[in-house]
Short mmCIF file of C-alpha atoms in Angstrom, two decimals:
data_model
loop_
_atom_site.label_atom_id
_atom_site.label_comp_id
_atom_site.label_asym_id
_atom_site.label_seq_id
_atom_site.Cartn_x
_atom_site.Cartn_y
_atom_site.Cartn_z
CA MET N 276 -38.41 117.63 124.96
CA ALA N 277 -36.36 116.75 128.13
CA PRO N 278 -35.11 113.18 128.45
CA HIS N 279 -37.00 110.90 130.78
CA LEU N 280 -34.95 109.74 133.80
CA THR N 281 -35.84 106.53 135.60
CA LEU N 282 -34.91 106.37 139.26
CA VAL N 283 -33.55 103.04 140.33
CA PRO N 284 -34.28 102.21 143.98
CA PRO N 285 -31.13 101.68 146.06
CA VAL N 286 -30.21 98.15 146.79
CA SER N 287 -30.02 97.37 150.45
CA CYS N 288 -26.98 95.37 151.53
CA CYS N 289 -28.84 93.92 154.40
CA THR N 290 -31.90 92.77 152.55
CA GLY N 291 -32.64 89.14 152.94
CA SER N 292 -29.34 88.15 154.76
CA ALA N 293 -26.86 89.48 157.35
CA LEU N 294 -23.29 90.41 156.46
CA PRO N 295 -20.67 87.74 157.33
CA PRO N 296 -18.58 88.50 160.44
CA PRO N 297 -15.16 90.07 159.82
CA ARG N 298 -12.33 87.62 159.33
CA PRO N 299 -9.97 87.42 162.30
CA ASP N 300 -6.40 88.63 162.02
CA HIS N 301 -4.90 85.11 161.91
CA PRO N 302 -1.12 86.02 161.88
CA ARG N 303 -1.39 88.31 164.94
CA HIS N 304 -3.41 85.79 166.96
CA THR N 305 -0.94 83.02 166.07
CA LEU N 306 2.03 85.12 167.28
CA LEU N 307 0.37 85.95 170.61
CA LEU N 308 -0.53 82.31 171.15
CA ALA N 309 3.06 81.21 170.43
CA LEU N 310 4.49 83.76 172.90
CA LEU N 311 2.05 82.62 175.58
CA LEU N 312 2.99 78.96 175.09
CA ALA N 313 6.72 79.82 175.21
CA ALA N 314 6.27 81.69 178.49
CA VAL N 315 4.41 78.78 180.03
CA PHE N 316 7.15 76.37 178.87
CA LEU N 317 9.93 78.46 180.38
CA LEU N 318 8.12 78.69 183.71
CA THR N 319 7.77 74.92 183.90
CA ILE N 320 11.51 74.18 183.31
CA PRO N 321 13.06 73.13 186.66
CA ALA N 322 15.94 75.31 187.91
CA PRO N 323 19.43 73.72 187.81
CA PRO N 324 20.58 72.36 191.17
CA ALA N 325 22.74 74.76 193.18
CA ARG N 326 26.42 73.89 193.23
CA ALA N 327 27.91 73.60 196.68
CA LEU N 328 30.97 75.72 197.42
CA PRO N 329 34.14 73.70 198.06
CA ALA N 330 34.77 73.17 201.72
CA ALA N 331 37.64 75.10 203.22
CA ALA N 332 40.78 73.09 203.78
CA PRO N 333 41.06 72.06 207.41
CA ARG N 334 43.71 73.88 209.40
CA ALA N 335 46.40 71.81 210.99
CA GLN N 336 45.87 71.32 214.67
CA VAL N 337 48.80 72.11 216.93
CA GLY N 338 49.07 69.74 219.83
CA GLU N 339 50.26 70.61 223.28
CA GLY N 340 54.00 71.18 223.36
CA GLU N 341 54.25 71.58 219.58
CA SER N 342 55.27 74.76 217.79
CA PRO N 343 53.24 75.97 214.80
CA GLU N 344 55.17 76.59 211.61
CA PRO N 345 56.00 80.31 211.46
CA PRO N 346 55.05 82.39 208.44
CA PRO N 347 57.75 82.91 205.80
CA ALA N 348 60.07 85.74 206.68
CA THR N 349 62.93 87.52 204.99
CA GLY N 350 65.71 89.79 206.16
CA ARG N 351 68.15 89.61 209.03
CA SER N 352 68.00 90.08 212.78
CA TRP N 353 70.41 90.58 215.64
CA PRO N 354 70.22 87.46 217.82
CA VAL N 355 70.04 89.62 220.95
CA ALA N 356 69.83 93.37 221.51
CA GLY N 357 71.55 95.25 218.67
CA PRO N 358 74.86 96.77 217.55
CA ALA N 359 75.42 98.32 220.99
CA ALA N 360 75.65 94.81 222.47
CA LEU N 361 78.79 93.94 220.46
CA ILE N 362 81.63 93.07 222.88
CA ARG N 363 84.14 91.28 220.69
CA ARG N 364 84.42 90.92 216.94
CA PHE N 365 85.34 87.96 214.77
CA GLU N 366 89.06 87.16 214.46
CA ALA N 367 89.84 84.64 211.74
CA PRO N 368 92.57 82.17 212.79
CA ALA N 369 95.71 82.07 210.67
CA THR N 370 95.30 78.32 210.24
CA LYS N 371 92.51 75.86 210.93
CA TRP N 372 93.79 74.98 214.42
CA ALA N 373 95.35 78.35 215.30
CA ALA N 374 94.05 80.75 217.94
CA GLY N 375 91.39 83.26 217.00
CA HIS N 376 87.84 84.22 217.80
CA ARG N 377 85.48 82.14 215.69
CA GLY N 378 82.41 84.32 216.05
CA VAL N 379 81.25 87.46 217.79
CA ASP N 380 80.22 88.06 221.40
CA LEU N 381 77.04 89.99 222.16
CA ALA N 382 76.32 91.16 225.70
CA ALA N 383 73.14 89.62 227.12
CA ALA N 384 71.79 88.66 230.51
CA ALA N 385 71.10 85.07 231.47
CA GLY N 386 67.65 83.99 230.37
CA SER N 387 67.60 86.43 227.46
CA GLU N 388 65.62 85.32 224.42
CA VAL N 389 67.89 84.41 221.49
CA ARG N 390 66.60 84.86 217.94
CA SER N 391 67.54 83.40 214.57
CA ALA N 392 69.70 85.81 212.61
CA ALA N 393 68.27 84.75 209.24
CA PRO N 394 65.57 82.46 207.76
CA GLY N 395 66.44 78.78 208.08
CA VAL N 396 65.75 75.47 209.78
CA VAL N 397 66.79 74.25 213.22
CA SER N 398 69.40 71.58 212.42
CA PHE N 399 70.82 70.97 215.92
CA SER N 400 69.75 71.64 219.49
CA GLY N 401 71.80 69.97 222.18
CA VAL N 402 75.01 69.92 224.21
CA VAL N 403 78.51 70.16 222.73
CA ALA N 404 81.56 70.03 225.02
CA GLY N 405 79.38 70.66 228.05
CA ARG N 406 77.63 73.73 226.63
CA PRO N 407 74.14 73.90 225.05
CA VAL N 408 74.19 74.92 221.39
CA VAL N 409 71.54 75.75 218.80
CA THR N 410 72.44 75.55 215.10
CA ILE N 411 70.33 76.98 212.27
CA SER N 412 70.95 75.85 208.68
CA HIS N 413 70.13 78.37 205.93
CA PRO N 414 69.01 76.72 202.67
CA GLY N 415 69.57 78.71 199.50
CA SER N 416 72.79 80.27 200.79
CA GLY N 417 75.23 78.34 198.62
CA THR N 418 76.96 74.95 198.72
CA PRO N 419 77.39 73.85 201.39
CA PRO N 420 74.72 76.06 202.98
CA LEU N 421 75.60 78.52 205.70
CA ARG N 422 74.98 77.63 209.36
CA THR N 423 74.66 79.98 212.32
CA THR N 424 75.44 78.79 215.84
CA TYR N 425 74.30 80.21 219.18
CA LEU N 426 75.81 79.29 222.56
CA PRO N 427 75.36 78.80 225.44
CA VAL N 428 71.70 78.58 224.46
CA ALA N 429 69.05 76.10 225.55
CA GLY N 430 66.93 75.48 222.47
CA THR N 431 63.16 75.85 222.62
CA LEU N 432 62.33 74.42 219.16
CA PRO N 433 62.70 70.83 217.92
CA VAL N 434 65.12 69.96 215.14
CA GLY N 435 63.52 70.43 211.74
CA THR N 436 61.50 73.50 212.71
CA PRO N 437 61.59 76.24 210.03
CA VAL N 438 62.24 79.71 211.44
CA GLY N 439 62.25 83.22 210.10
CA ALA N 440 64.67 86.01 210.88
CA GLY N 441 63.97 87.27 214.39
CA VAL N 442 62.09 84.14 215.51
CA PRO N 443 63.11 83.02 219.06
CA VAL N 444 65.06 79.74 219.07
CA GLY N 445 66.17 79.50 222.71
CA ARG N 446 67.31 81.25 225.88
CA LEU N 447 70.75 82.18 227.10
CA VAL N 448 72.01 79.84 229.83
CA PRO N 449 73.85 81.40 232.80
CA GLY N 450 77.39 80.52 233.84
CA LEU N 451 78.51 78.65 230.70
CA GLY N 452 79.77 81.46 228.48
CA HIS N 453 83.25 82.95 228.25
CA CYS N 454 82.21 86.51 229.14
CA ALA N 455 82.50 87.64 232.74
CA ASP N 456 79.17 89.48 232.68
CA GLY N 457 77.33 87.06 230.38
CA CYS N 458 77.14 87.09 226.61
CA LEU N 459 75.98 85.19 223.54
CA HIS N 460 78.63 83.68 221.29
CA TRP N 461 77.28 83.85 217.73
CA GLY N 462 79.07 81.93 215.00
CA LEU N 463 78.78 81.44 211.23
CA LEU N 464 80.14 78.54 209.19
CA ARG N 465 80.18 77.24 205.65
CA GLY N 466 81.13 73.60 205.88
CA ASP N 467 83.96 73.59 208.47
CA ARG N 468 85.14 77.11 207.65
CA TYR N 469 84.34 79.87 210.16
CA LEU N 470 83.15 83.22 208.80
CA ASP N 471 82.24 86.58 210.29
CA PRO N 472 78.57 86.50 211.41
CA LEU N 473 78.33 90.28 211.09
CA ALA N 474 78.54 89.79 207.31
CA LEU N 475 74.90 88.69 207.51
CA LEU N 476 74.04 92.18 208.71
CA GLY N 477 76.29 93.97 206.25
CA ALA N 478 78.81 94.86 208.95
CA GLY N 479 81.29 92.00 208.64
CA THR N 480 84.53 91.44 206.81
CA ALA N 481 83.21 89.04 204.13
CA ARG N 482 80.58 89.24 201.43
CA LEU N 483 78.20 86.27 201.57
CA LEU N 484 75.67 84.87 199.14
CA PRO N 485 72.15 86.16 199.89
CA LEU N 486 69.89 84.01 202.02
CA HIS N 487 66.40 83.06 200.88
CA ALA N 488 63.36 82.23 203.01
#
């Protein structure tokens, strides 16, 4: 005799009450909310004030009749023309008061522009023994420092003006030189001792300490 099977009716999950809503994903929602609040906070932070750039230093004003300070320069320069203008070389005197030629003569026409032979400072501009003279002192050339002299030259720069090699310092005056056709007498001294100015250009008879701008 076959066993008797009793069918049990299925139980409905929805009978009598509805299923509770699914639980929200709390960690994910919390993270999104935190990111949103952080973004809002960053947007509300005021930007730092802009820093003003430092103002440029004012440039010195050059008044009428004044000469601006020239840029630093190095090297050497012929005061007028070039080697072809050499008329007479330096002749060192046997003694301090003996005859000689205490400089070199360079051919030049009256009114010619005369330039500093090396970097230095105008230390004298005036008349000596009836002739106009310009003297340039050259700091950094030893003790005492070297000085170059130019005559007969009417200076165009005030005493104390720094100059570079090749910078104009005056103009040749007519009728006061010792050359029949006009010339510049260019001298070089250390203290009261006369030296060969051509040594500054590497063509003289003495080796000098280098000059610095």
